[in-house]
Structures are given as C-alpha cells and as structure tokens.
Amino acid sequence: MRTGIFYFTSTGNSLHIAREIGKAYKESELISIPQVLKDKDYFHEYDIVGFVFPIYYGSMPELVDRFIRAVDVPRAKYIFAVASKGSKMKFNVMTHIDRLLQEHDQELSYGKEIMMVENYIRKFPVDKFGNPMLLLKDAEPVIGKAINDIATMENNRPFKTTVIGTIAEYLYNSWVKKLGTIDKKFVVEPGCIQCRICVDVCPTNNIEIEDGEPAWSGNCQDCLGCIHSCPSKVIQIGKKTQGMKRYIHPEIQLKDIMDSAP
Ligand SMILES: Cc1cc2nc3c(=O)[nH]c(=O)nc-3n(C[C@H](O)[C@H](O)[C@H](O)COP(=O)(O)O)c2cc1C
Ligand code: SF4
Ligand code: SF4
C-alpha cells in the first residue's frame, strides 16, 4: 500500500519521527508540507496518509492547518497524525485535525502527541523540562510504540479534549492573528557571516539578505528555524533570546531542514 507522510519541521524533532515511521513501510514517501503549499500540489493518491508536525500553541502551525484544509487524498483508507511537542501537556490538536478532515468526508484514525524537546525559545529555554538528550532518549520508546500502532493500523478514536487544550485553542487563535508582525522583533547582532542558512531553512521564504544581513518580510510562521539554525547564533528576538541555547535534533542535519524548505 502506498504511504505518504506529510511533515513540517523547524528543528528536526518532527522530521526524525516522520523518518522513523517511514522506515516501517516498504513503499513510503516523505513529503514536505511547505513544498506542497508552494507548488499547490494538493491531490495525492496514497492509501495510507500521515501528518507529522510540531504542536504550536496547543494546536498546529498555521501552515499545517492550511495544508490539511487543502489536501485531497481520496484513496486514503487510514489517516494518522503524530505531533511532536516540548511539554508533557495534552492538547486538543487531534480533534482539530479530525474536524478539518470531516469537511472532506474523511476522519483521523489515529493520533499521538509525543514529548520531544522544547524549541520555542521566544518563551522557554530548550532545557525547560530537562536535559534535551535525555528527553530524546525517553521519547524513543514512545515513538516506537506509535510506529507499531500505525503499522498495525490501530484506531484510537475518539480523541479526548483537555481543559489545557481548550485554553491553548484561545491562545492559538490570537497568536495566528499576530503572525503578520511576529518577526518585527527579530534582530541580527554583529557577527553574521552571510552563510544564508537562515534564508535557506525558512519554510515561507521570509528572509532575504539585505546590506549584508538577513531582513524579514512579515510572512513568518514563528517556527524559529532561522534562529536555531544560525551557526553564529546572532539572530535574536530583541534581548529575550540572548545567551539561550539553540537546538537541532541530533540526527537531523541542517541540510535536511534546508531540503524541506520550498
Ligand atoms: C510557535 C511555537 C509554539 C509552540 N507551542 C507549544 C505548545 O503549545 N506546547 C508544547 O508542548 N510545545 C510547543 N512548542 C514546542 C514544539 O512543539 C516542539 O519543540 C516541537 O517538537 C518542535 O518540532 P520540530 O523540531 O519538528 O520543529 C512550540 C514551538 C513553537 C515554535
Ligand atoms: S522567518 Fe524564521 S521564524 Fe519565521 S518562518 Fe522563517 S525560519 Fe521560521
Ligand atoms: S544564518 Fe546567521 S550567520 Fe548565516 S546569514 Fe543568517 S544570520 Fe548570518
């Protein structure tokens, strides 16, 4: 059976999970969601379809929401979603996806949230919940269980909602409204080596090099991929992120993240 795993990642957690799930299938393809959106390539004839992405404000990146609304997978017999996250909290993202799929007369068969490492340094340090490498070690059996569930086409409907998930949904809606100006506080400290990595990892082509340093143009997803990928660590959100550790999943190369960008 043909399997298509659509993924979005900014620091590699979700790409690592997507790759591990892909290995469980003989015929599987990993497809980058930002590239699908750029090419408007929404029609896919996979029998099994997966969505793998990070949790943003208890839900999904705005571009993942846009993608799930647009994607057309009429042959899909089994649709699953795996969301990587930075905390232990449980959210309502699977009910959100299920609602979107029902608009296409389809449903989500299986959903799983997996705690990895926090990358939202706008708010929290990457080690807020412990040593990142130990957290990743703890995540591996959880990823293994999800792979097994998906390979045996487990159905874990109905998806439960939580109070924290409902609160996060309100925060999500106001965060989405702010996306057009969210890159306004991004600044570049002295030390940019003009390597263009920030330009090449951006999932929305929101960065150009102007006068020898990056400039942002208001089409940001707040993924912080540019900030985490910068080898000189010179991109900051005002003063907030100064001195904070950056993070990329250890099994993911910067090239993999650049290859996922449109
Ligand atoms: C804008 C933004 C919002 C986030 N919101 C949440 C959240 O509500 N709950 C949570 O547990 N993690 C949250 N995170 C952390 C990410 O979900 C987590 O680090 C994820 O594994 C990153 O995946 P990636 O490496 O594939 O990009 C957020 C990260 C970003 C950038
Ligand atoms: S500008 Fe940076 S934070 Fe915004 S979408 Fe691009 S990579 Fe992500
Ligand atoms: S990634 Fe960092 S060093 Fe490279 S161009 Fe961007 S800001 Fe400059």
Short mmCIF file of N, CA, C and O and ligand atoms in Angstrom, two decimals, residues 188 191-199 207 209 212-214 216 226 229-235, ligand 3:
data_model
loop_
_atom_site.label_atom_id
_atom_site.label_comp_id
_atom_site.label_asym_id
_atom_site.label_seq_id
_atom_site.Cartn_x
_atom_site.Cartn_y
_atom_site.Cartn_z
N VAL A 188 19.56 41.17 14.25
CA VAL A 188 20.82 40.47 13.99
C VAL A 188 21.94 41.20 14.73
O VAL A 188 22.17 42.38 14.49
N GLY A 191 28.30 39.92 13.73
CA GLY A 191 28.89 38.57 13.66
C GLY A 191 28.27 37.69 12.60
O GLY A 191 28.64 36.52 12.45
N CYS A 192 27.31 38.25 11.84
CA CYS A 192 26.72 37.47 10.75
C CYS A 192 27.79 37.16 9.70
O CYS A 192 28.51 38.06 9.26
N ILE A 193 27.90 35.88 9.32
CA ILE A 193 28.93 35.50 8.34
C ILE A 193 28.33 35.36 6.92
O ILE A 193 28.97 34.81 6.02
N GLN A 194 27.09 35.80 6.78
CA GLN A 194 26.40 35.78 5.47
C GLN A 194 26.39 34.39 4.85
O GLN A 194 26.54 34.25 3.64
N CYS A 195 26.19 33.37 5.69
CA CYS A 195 26.19 32.00 5.16
C CYS A 195 24.87 31.67 4.46
O CYS A 195 24.77 30.67 3.77
N ARG A 196 23.82 32.45 4.71
CA ARG A 196 22.50 32.28 4.10
C ARG A 196 21.73 31.07 4.62
O ARG A 196 20.69 30.70 4.06
N ILE A 197 22.20 30.44 5.68
CA ILE A 197 21.47 29.27 6.20
C ILE A 197 20.07 29.69 6.64
O ILE A 197 19.08 29.00 6.36
N CYS A 198 19.97 30.85 7.31
CA CYS A 198 18.65 31.31 7.75
C CYS A 198 17.70 31.46 6.57
O CYS A 198 16.51 31.09 6.64
N VAL A 199 18.22 31.96 5.46
CA VAL A 199 17.41 32.14 4.24
C VAL A 199 16.92 30.77 3.76
O VAL A 199 15.75 30.58 3.43
N ILE A 207 12.93 35.40 4.33
CA ILE A 207 14.19 36.11 4.65
C ILE A 207 14.99 36.39 3.38
O ILE A 207 15.13 35.51 2.51
N ILE A 209 18.82 38.45 2.25
CA ILE A 209 19.99 39.15 2.79
C ILE A 209 20.02 40.55 2.16
O ILE A 209 20.04 40.70 0.95
N GLY A 212 24.05 42.94 3.65
CA GLY A 212 24.95 42.03 4.36
C GLY A 212 24.37 41.30 5.55
O GLY A 212 25.09 40.60 6.25
N GLU A 213 23.07 41.45 5.78
CA GLU A 213 22.47 40.66 6.87
C GLU A 213 21.00 40.36 6.60
O GLU A 213 20.39 40.98 5.72
N PRO A 214 20.43 39.36 7.32
CA PRO A 214 19.06 38.99 6.99
C PRO A 214 18.03 40.08 7.31
O PRO A 214 18.21 40.84 8.26
N TRP A 216 13.64 40.40 7.42
CA TRP A 216 12.42 39.60 7.43
C TRP A 216 11.28 40.40 6.82
O TRP A 216 11.24 41.62 6.95
N CYS A 226 15.07 29.81 11.72
CA CYS A 226 16.22 30.67 11.37
C CYS A 226 17.10 30.89 12.60
O CYS A 226 18.33 30.86 12.52
N SER A 229 19.01 27.64 13.60
CA SER A 229 19.96 27.13 12.60
C SER A 229 21.18 28.02 12.41
O SER A 229 22.17 27.58 11.84
N CYS A 230 21.09 29.26 12.85
CA CYS A 230 22.20 30.20 12.60
C CYS A 230 23.48 29.72 13.29
O CYS A 230 23.52 29.64 14.53
N PRO A 231 24.53 29.42 12.53
CA PRO A 231 25.75 28.90 13.17
C PRO A 231 26.44 29.92 14.07
O PRO A 231 27.17 29.54 14.99
N SER A 232 26.19 31.21 13.82
CA SER A 232 26.83 32.25 14.65
C SER A 232 25.96 32.68 15.82
O SER A 232 26.38 33.53 16.62
N LYS A 233 24.76 32.14 15.88
CA LYS A 233 23.80 32.47 16.97
C LYS A 233 23.59 33.98 17.11
O LYS A 233 23.51 34.52 18.22
N VAL A 234 23.55 34.66 15.98
CA VAL A 234 23.42 36.13 16.05
C VAL A 234 21.98 36.62 15.86
O VAL A 234 21.72 37.81 16.01
N ILE A 235 21.07 35.70 15.52
CA ILE A 235 19.68 36.16 15.37
C ILE A 235 19.00 36.08 16.74
O ILE A 235 19.06 35.04 17.41
S1 SF4 B 3 22.37 32.06 9.43
FE1 SF4 B 3 23.25 33.57 10.83
S2 SF4 B 3 25.32 33.88 10.07
FE2 SF4 B 3 24.19 32.88 8.41
S3 SF4 B 3 23.36 34.57 7.16
FE3 SF4 B 3 21.80 34.06 8.64
S4 SF4 B 3 22.20 35.45 10.37
FE4 SF4 B 3 24.03 35.44 9.12
#
